Structure formats: structure tokens, C-alpha cells
Amino acid sequence: MKEEIAQIQSDALTAIGAASGEQELDEARIAFLGKKGRLTAASSGMKDLSKEEKPVVGQLLNATRGAITEALEGKRNALQDEADRAALEGLDLTLPGRPLHPGSLHPLTQLGDRAIGILRRLGFALAEGPEIETEFHCFDALNTPPEHPARNEKDTFYFDSGKLLRTHTSTVQIRTMETQPPPVRVIAPGSCYRRDEVDKTHLPVFNQLEGLYVDTDVQVGDLKGALEFFYRAMFGEETEVRFRPHFFPFTEPSFEIDARLRLEGHDPEWIEVAGCGMVDPAVFEEICKSRGDELYHPDKVTGYAFGMGLDRLAMIKWGIKDIRLLIENDARFLTQFA
Ligand code: PHE
């Protein structure tokens, strides 16, 4: 029996050594160690042995099983190494890796987030309204009569339904006051649309940020203070801000705001950055009619509103000379803001 076991071991090691793949190796394992394998069959001969022989042969059987198992393991590792080496053939691990190009936020997004962050510190909450608007919310409620040039077909995108693409975010002033009682202090960033010829400073789609603050005693000084704070926080402490008298149908008095910033390599010049003013009593009257109550009666509340062009702010902040760069999505331009 000892010779038989020795023979099994030697046959097994030969078969394992000759196996050229996982499958052949597994077949060898089954042939020798499996339930019906040769070593298992040999073990069943134990019962016919004498008391003295049993432990000796038992030990031999164990040692043989151990040797075959070890050989199987060793061969499996060798086959795996071979497969790994073959997979790496022709691969030069010393070559530099391919660079990853992580994306970054669009400059307009960065600027919008920053503007919102500053205004939140002043107590403004976010508000929003639809981009497809009624004439009422875009014009009538904002004291802009039908004959006003902004309502001309040549200046505004109308739908057959009579609705239009909002020409400014001032629509959100109306939407907010219709649905919330005073006091309100909101900002509304969003897209606006006008039939403008495309050039370095005009696109038919652009972005504004509207602000509205209504309470019992809001004054021009509050407006100036808030916006001066805003532009200094945005562009730097040294930024100068000036208010020029202007006209908007929905504010009285109205102003345009210019800012003068110190940018390296540029002579400081005044740049128009926003329109603003005190909410016109005619707007409050329209809101009272629309709400069916007197909460916004012009004898009870006052307020200020402002609207700034976000594209404009981005152009100023980074010295971008052509607004079209903001929508062309050219990676050479965008990666500068990563
Ligand atoms: N809606 C005006 C515009 O688009 C800006 C503005 C907003 C003016 C609020 C005054 C108050 O030009």
C-alpha cells in the first residue's frame, strides 16, 4: 500500500506540473483528491490494515494529501502570475499617466453664488418666478403702459398665447408681493430675454439679479447703504459707487448705479452696474388690487428695488471683453476660472 501511495503522489505531482490552465488543474485536483479520486480510494484500504500499520499509513496518507494540496496551490499561483504578466505585455508602466481634467463652476455660477452669499448676509431670501410670463407681471403691474417701447414686438419675444419671455427679473417683485405679506426682503437671480442684436456686450439671453425690500419705513439711504456694501464686498473695499438720477416706470425716484473699481493695469473708470429706486406707489396700488387687500397700501409701506446684470458683473470682475465668451463653452476660456 505504501508503494501505491507513493505512486499516487508522483502521478499527482506530474499531472499538476503538466497542467496548462485553471481547468486542467481543477481536473487534476478532482482526479486525486476528489470524493472518487485516487487518494480517497486508497484511504478506504485503511480498514484492512493491522493495528500497527494503521497509524503509519494514516500519517503517510495525510502527508501525501498535504503535498498534493501544496503543489496545487503553488501551480495555481504560478498560472495566475503568468496570466498577469501576459496581460501587462506591451504596457509601459513608466509612461506618464493621462491627465484628468476636473471640471469647475462656470464663472457666471461662481459670481451668482457670491452675489447671493453677500446679499444673504444682509437678510435677503431667495425668490423666483417663471421665465415665461404674463404681460401683467412683466409690464402692467410694473406701471409700464401698453405704449411703452419696452413692450414693442421688436424688443420682446411674444408667444401666440400672449405670454412672453420675461425681459427683466422685476416680474419677481410682483410675484413676491402677490403671495407674501409685508415685510419682504428678497433677491431673485435668473435669465431674461430681449430681442437684442448679438455683439460684444449684448446677447438675447442674459442674467439679472433682482432685489426687493418692502417694510414700513424703507428709505433711499437704506438702498444706498445696501448696494454700496454689496459692491465693496464684491469688488473690494476701495470700490467707489455713485447713484445717477434715471427713470424707470416702477420706481420713483430712480437711479442708475455706476461703480469705479481699481483693477490692476486699468485706469479706474465708471461702469454702469445696476438700475434701482424706491418702489413707485402705483406699483403698490396695483398689488393691492391684485391681492384684494390693503397690506401694501402706499400709505403703509415703502420699499426699494434694484436689478443688476450678472453677466456685466462677471465681465467687470474678470476683465472679460466679450460677453459671448460666457456662452461659447470654450474650455480654453473656462479653465481659467477653475
Ligand atoms: N428692471 C430694470 C431693468 O431691467 C432694472 C431695475 C430693477 C430698475 C429694479 C429699478 C428697480 O433695466
Coordinates of C-alpha atoms and ligand atoms in Angstrom, one line a residue:
M1 CA 0.0 0.0 0.0
K2 CA 2.9 2.3 0.7
E3 CA 4.1 2.0 -2.8
E4 CA 0.7 2.6 -4.2
I5 CA 0.5 5.9 -2.2
A6 CA 4.0 6.9 -3.4
Q7 CA 2.9 6.2 -6.9
I8 CA -0.3 8.3 -6.5
Q9 CA 1.8 11.2 -5.1
S10 CA 4.2 11.1 -8.0
D11 CA 1.4 10.8 -10.6
A12 CA -0.4 13.7 -9.0
L13 CA 2.7 16.0 -9.0
T14 CA 3.4 15.1 -12.6
A15 CA -0.3 15.9 -13.6
I16 CA -0.2 19.2 -11.7
G17 CA 3.1 20.2 -13.2
A18 CA 1.8 19.5 -16.7
A19 CA -1.5 21.4 -16.2
S20 CA -1.5 24.4 -18.6
G21 CA -4.6 26.2 -17.2
E22 CA -7.1 26.6 -14.4
Q23 CA -9.4 23.9 -15.8
E24 CA -6.7 21.2 -16.2
L25 CA -5.5 22.0 -12.7
D26 CA -9.0 21.5 -11.3
E27 CA -9.4 18.2 -13.2
A28 CA -6.1 17.0 -11.5
R29 CA -7.4 18.1 -8.1
I30 CA -10.6 16.1 -8.7
A31 CA -8.8 13.1 -10.1
F32 CA -6.6 12.7 -7.0
L33 CA -8.3 14.5 -4.0
G34 CA -11.9 14.4 -5.1
K35 CA -14.5 12.2 -3.5
K36 CA -13.9 9.5 -6.1
G37 CA -10.2 10.4 -6.5
R38 CA -7.3 8.0 -6.3
L39 CA -6.1 9.1 -2.9
T40 CA -9.5 8.9 -1.5
A41 CA -9.9 5.4 -2.9
A42 CA -6.6 4.4 -1.4
S43 CA -7.7 5.7 2.0
S44 CA -10.6 3.3 2.0
G45 CA -8.0 0.4 2.1
M46 CA -7.1 1.5 5.7
K47 CA -9.8 -0.6 7.2
D48 CA -8.0 -3.8 6.1
L49 CA -4.7 -2.9 7.8
S50 CA -3.4 -4.2 11.0
K51 CA -3.4 -2.1 14.2
E52 CA 0.3 -1.4 13.9
E53 CA 0.2 -0.4 10.2
K54 CA -2.8 1.9 10.5
P55 CA -1.1 5.0 12.1
V56 CA 1.9 4.7 9.9
V57 CA -0.2 4.5 6.7
G58 CA -2.6 7.2 8.0
Q59 CA 0.3 9.6 8.5
L60 CA 1.6 8.8 5.0
L61 CA -1.9 9.5 3.5
N62 CA -2.1 12.8 5.4
A63 CA 1.4 13.8 4.2
T64 CA 0.6 12.9 0.6
R65 CA -2.7 14.9 0.7
G66 CA -0.7 17.8 2.1
A67 CA 1.9 17.6 -0.6
I68 CA -0.6 17.4 -3.4
T69 CA -2.6 20.3 -2.0
E70 CA 0.5 22.4 -1.7
A71 CA 1.5 21.6 -5.3
L72 CA -2.0 22.6 -6.5
E73 CA -1.7 25.9 -4.6
G74 CA 1.8 26.6 -6.0
K75 CA 0.7 25.8 -9.5
R76 CA -2.4 28.0 -9.2
N77 CA -0.2 30.9 -8.2
A78 CA 2.2 30.3 -11.0
L79 CA -0.6 30.2 -13.5
Q80 CA -2.0 33.5 -12.1
D81 CA 1.4 35.2 -12.3
E82 CA 1.7 34.0 -15.9
A83 CA -1.7 35.4 -16.8
D84 CA -0.8 38.8 -15.1
R85 CA 2.4 39.0 -17.0
A86 CA 0.7 38.3 -20.3
A87 CA -1.9 41.0 -19.5
L88 CA 0.8 43.5 -18.9
E89 CA 2.7 42.6 -22.0
G90 CA 3.4 45.7 -24.1
L91 CA 2.3 48.0 -21.3
D92 CA 5.0 50.5 -20.3
L93 CA 4.3 51.4 -16.7
T94 CA 7.0 54.1 -16.8
L95 CA 5.0 56.2 -19.3
P96 CA 3.4 59.4 -17.7
G97 CA -0.3 59.0 -16.9
R98 CA -3.1 60.6 -18.8
P99 CA -4.1 63.8 -17.1
L100 CA -7.6 64.1 -15.7
H101 CA -9.4 67.3 -16.4
P102 CA -11.7 68.0 -13.4
G103 CA -14.5 70.4 -14.3
S104 CA -15.1 73.7 -12.5
L105 CA -18.1 76.0 -11.9
H106 CA -18.9 78.4 -14.8
P107 CA -17.7 82.0 -14.0
L108 CA -21.4 83.1 -14.0
T109 CA -22.3 80.5 -11.5
Q110 CA -19.4 81.4 -9.3
L111 CA -20.3 85.1 -9.5
G112 CA -24.0 84.4 -8.9
D113 CA -23.2 82.3 -5.8
R114 CA -21.0 85.0 -4.4
A115 CA -23.6 87.7 -5.0
I116 CA -26.3 85.7 -3.3
G117 CA -23.9 85.0 -0.4
I118 CA -23.3 88.7 0.2
L119 CA -27.0 89.6 -0.1
R120 CA -28.0 86.8 2.3
R121 CA -25.7 88.4 4.9
L122 CA -27.9 91.5 4.5
G123 CA -31.0 89.4 5.3
F124 CA -32.3 88.8 1.7
A125 CA -34.0 85.5 1.0
L126 CA -34.1 83.8 -2.4
A127 CA -37.3 84.1 -4.5
E128 CA -38.2 83.0 -8.0
G129 CA -40.7 83.4 -10.8
P130 CA -41.3 81.8 -14.3
E131 CA -39.3 82.8 -17.4
I132 CA -42.5 82.6 -19.5
E133 CA -44.5 85.4 -18.1
T134 CA -47.8 87.3 -18.5
E135 CA -47.7 90.8 -19.8
F136 CA -49.3 91.8 -16.5
H137 CA -46.4 90.6 -14.4
C138 CA -43.7 91.9 -16.8
F139 CA -45.3 95.3 -17.6
D140 CA -48.8 96.4 -16.5
A141 CA -48.2 95.7 -12.8
L142 CA -44.9 97.4 -13.1
N143 CA -46.5 100.7 -14.2
T144 CA -45.4 100.2 -17.8
P145 CA -48.3 101.1 -20.0
P146 CA -49.0 99.4 -23.4
E147 CA -47.4 102.2 -25.4
H148 CA -44.1 101.9 -23.6
P149 CA -41.3 101.0 -26.1
A150 CA -40.1 98.0 -24.0
R151 CA -43.4 96.3 -24.9
N152 CA -42.7 96.7 -28.6
E153 CA -42.8 93.5 -30.7
K154 CA -39.3 94.3 -31.9
D155 CA -37.9 94.3 -28.4
T156 CA -39.7 91.4 -26.7
F157 CA -40.3 87.7 -27.5
Y158 CA -44.0 87.1 -27.5
F159 CA -45.8 83.7 -27.7
D160 CA -49.1 83.3 -29.7
S161 CA -50.8 82.8 -26.3
G162 CA -50.0 86.4 -25.4
K163 CA -47.4 85.4 -22.9
L164 CA -43.8 86.4 -23.3
L165 CA -40.2 85.7 -22.3
R166 CA -39.6 88.0 -19.3
T167 CA -37.5 91.0 -20.2
H168 CA -36.3 91.5 -16.7
T169 CA -36.4 89.9 -13.3
S170 CA -38.6 92.7 -11.9
T171 CA -41.5 90.3 -12.5
V172 CA -40.5 88.6 -9.3
Q173 CA -41.2 91.8 -7.4
I174 CA -44.8 91.4 -8.4
R175 CA -45.0 87.6 -7.8
T176 CA -43.5 88.0 -4.4
M177 CA -45.8 90.8 -3.2
E178 CA -48.8 89.0 -4.6
T179 CA -48.1 85.9 -2.5
Q180 CA -46.4 87.2 0.7
P181 CA -47.5 89.9 3.1
P182 CA -45.0 92.7 4.0
P183 CA -42.3 92.9 5.2
V184 CA -40.4 91.2 2.3
R185 CA -36.7 91.2 1.6
V186 CA -36.0 89.0 -1.4
I187 CA -33.5 88.5 -4.2
A188 CA -34.2 86.7 -7.5
P189 CA -31.4 85.8 -9.9
G190 CA -32.4 84.4 -13.3
S191 CA -32.5 84.6 -17.1
C192 CA -34.1 87.4 -19.0
Y193 CA -34.7 87.8 -22.8
R194 CA -34.7 90.7 -25.2
R195 CA -34.6 90.9 -29.0
D196 CA -31.1 92.4 -29.0
E197 CA -28.6 92.0 -31.8
V198 CA -25.7 89.9 -30.6
D199 CA -22.4 91.8 -30.1
K200 CA -19.6 92.2 -27.6
T201 CA -22.0 93.5 -24.9
H202 CA -25.4 92.1 -25.9
L203 CA -27.0 88.7 -26.0
P204 CA -30.7 87.9 -26.4
V205 CA -30.5 85.8 -23.2
F206 CA -28.8 87.3 -20.2
N207 CA -28.9 87.1 -16.4
Q208 CA -30.1 89.6 -13.8
L209 CA -30.4 89.6 -10.1
E210 CA -33.4 91.5 -8.7
G211 CA -33.7 92.8 -5.2
L212 CA -36.8 94.0 -3.3
Y213 CA -37.2 95.2 0.2
V214 CA -40.6 96.5 1.5
D215 CA -41.3 97.5 5.0
T216 CA -42.9 100.3 6.9
D217 CA -40.0 102.7 6.8
V218 CA -37.6 101.9 4.0
Q219 CA -35.7 104.9 2.7
V220 CA -33.3 105.9 -0.1
G221 CA -30.4 105.8 2.5
D222 CA -31.1 102.1 3.0
L223 CA -30.9 101.4 -0.7
K224 CA -27.6 103.3 -1.0
G225 CA -26.1 101.6 2.1
A226 CA -27.1 98.1 1.0
L227 CA -25.8 98.5 -2.6
E228 CA -22.6 100.2 -1.6
F229 CA -21.9 97.4 0.8
F230 CA -22.7 94.9 -1.9
Y231 CA -20.3 96.3 -4.5
R232 CA -17.5 96.7 -2.0
A233 CA -17.9 93.2 -0.8
M234 CA -18.0 92.1 -4.4
F235 CA -15.2 94.1 -6.0
G236 CA -13.1 95.2 -3.0
E237 CA -13.1 97.8 -0.2
E238 CA -11.8 100.6 -2.5
T239 CA -14.7 100.4 -5.0
E240 CA -16.5 103.7 -5.4
V241 CA -20.2 103.7 -6.0
R242 CA -22.3 106.5 -7.4
F243 CA -26.0 107.0 -8.0
R244 CA -27.2 108.9 -11.1
P245 CA -30.8 110.1 -11.4
H246 CA -32.6 108.0 -14.0
F247 CA -36.1 106.9 -15.0
F248 CA -37.8 103.5 -14.5
P249 CA -41.7 103.3 -14.7
F250 CA -41.8 101.2 -11.5
T251 CA -39.5 103.2 -9.2
E252 CA -39.6 106.8 -8.1
P253 CA -37.1 108.3 -7.6
S254 CA -35.0 106.0 -9.8
F255 CA -31.2 105.8 -10.2
E256 CA -28.6 104.1 -12.3
I257 CA -25.6 102.9 -10.3
D258 CA -22.1 103.2 -11.5
A259 CA -19.1 101.6 -9.9
R260 CA -15.5 102.5 -10.3
L261 CA -13.0 99.8 -9.4
R262 CA -9.3 99.6 -9.1
L263 CA -8.2 96.9 -11.4
E264 CA -4.6 96.3 -11.9
G265 CA -3.3 97.7 -15.2
H266 CA -6.5 99.7 -15.9
D267 CA -7.3 103.3 -15.4
P268 CA -10.3 103.3 -13.0
E269 CA -13.4 104.3 -15.0
W270 CA -17.1 104.5 -14.0
I271 CA -19.1 101.4 -15.2
E272 CA -22.8 101.2 -15.1
V273 CA -23.8 98.2 -12.9
A274 CA -27.4 98.4 -12.0
G275 CA -30.8 100.2 -12.0
C276 CA -32.7 100.8 -8.8
G277 CA -35.0 103.1 -7.0
M278 CA -37.9 103.4 -4.5
V279 CA -40.9 101.3 -5.4
D280 CA -43.4 103.5 -7.2
P281 CA -46.7 103.9 -5.2
A282 CA -48.5 103.0 -8.5
V283 CA -46.9 99.5 -8.2
F284 CA -48.2 99.1 -4.6
E285 CA -51.7 100.2 -5.7
E286 CA -51.6 97.5 -8.4
I287 CA -50.5 94.9 -5.9
C288 CA -53.4 95.9 -3.5
K289 CA -55.9 95.4 -6.4
S290 CA -54.3 92.1 -7.3
R291 CA -54.3 90.8 -3.7
G292 CA -57.7 92.2 -2.8
D293 CA -56.4 93.7 0.4
E294 CA -54.7 96.8 1.7
L295 CA -51.5 95.3 3.2
Y296 CA -49.3 97.0 0.6
H297 CA -51.2 100.3 0.6
P298 CA -48.7 103.1 -0.3
D299 CA -49.6 105.0 2.8
K300 CA -48.5 102.0 4.9
V301 CA -45.3 100.7 3.2
T302 CA -42.3 101.9 1.3
G303 CA -39.6 99.9 -0.4
Y304 CA -36.7 99.8 -2.7
A305 CA -35.9 97.6 -5.7
F306 CA -32.7 97.0 -7.7
G307 CA -31.8 95.0 -10.7
M308 CA -28.3 94.2 -11.8
G309 CA -26.9 92.4 -14.8
L310 CA -24.9 89.4 -13.6
D311 CA -23.1 88.9 -17.0
R312 CA -22.0 92.5 -16.7
L313 CA -20.6 91.9 -13.2
A314 CA -18.7 88.9 -14.4
M315 CA -17.2 90.9 -17.2
I316 CA -16.1 93.6 -14.9
K317 CA -14.8 91.3 -12.2
W318 CA -12.6 89.4 -14.5
G319 CA -12.0 91.9 -17.3
I320 CA -13.9 89.9 -19.9
K321 CA -14.1 91.9 -23.0
D322 CA -16.7 90.0 -25.0
I323 CA -20.0 88.7 -23.4
R324 CA -20.2 85.9 -26.0
L325 CA -17.3 84.1 -24.2
L326 CA -19.7 83.4 -21.4
I327 CA -21.9 81.1 -23.6
E328 CA -19.5 79.6 -26.0
N329 CA -18.2 77.0 -23.6
D330 CA -14.7 77.1 -25.0
A331 CA -12.6 75.1 -22.5
R332 CA -9.6 77.3 -23.1
F333 CA -11.7 80.2 -21.7
L334 CA -13.5 78.3 -18.9
T335 CA -10.4 76.5 -17.4
Q336 CA -9.1 80.0 -16.4
F337 CA -11.8 80.0 -13.7
A338 CA -11.1 76.6 -12.3
Ligands
PHE1 N1 -35.7 96.0 -14.4 C1 -34.8 97.1 -14.7 C2 -34.0 96.7 -16.0 O1 -34.1 95.6 -16.4 C3 -33.8 97.3 -13.6 C4 -34.4 97.8 -12.3 C5 -34.8 96.9 -11.3 C6 -34.6 99.1 -12.1 C7 -35.4 97.3 -10.2 C8 -35.2 99.6 -10.9 C9 -35.6 98.6 -10.0 O2 -33.4 97.6 -16.6

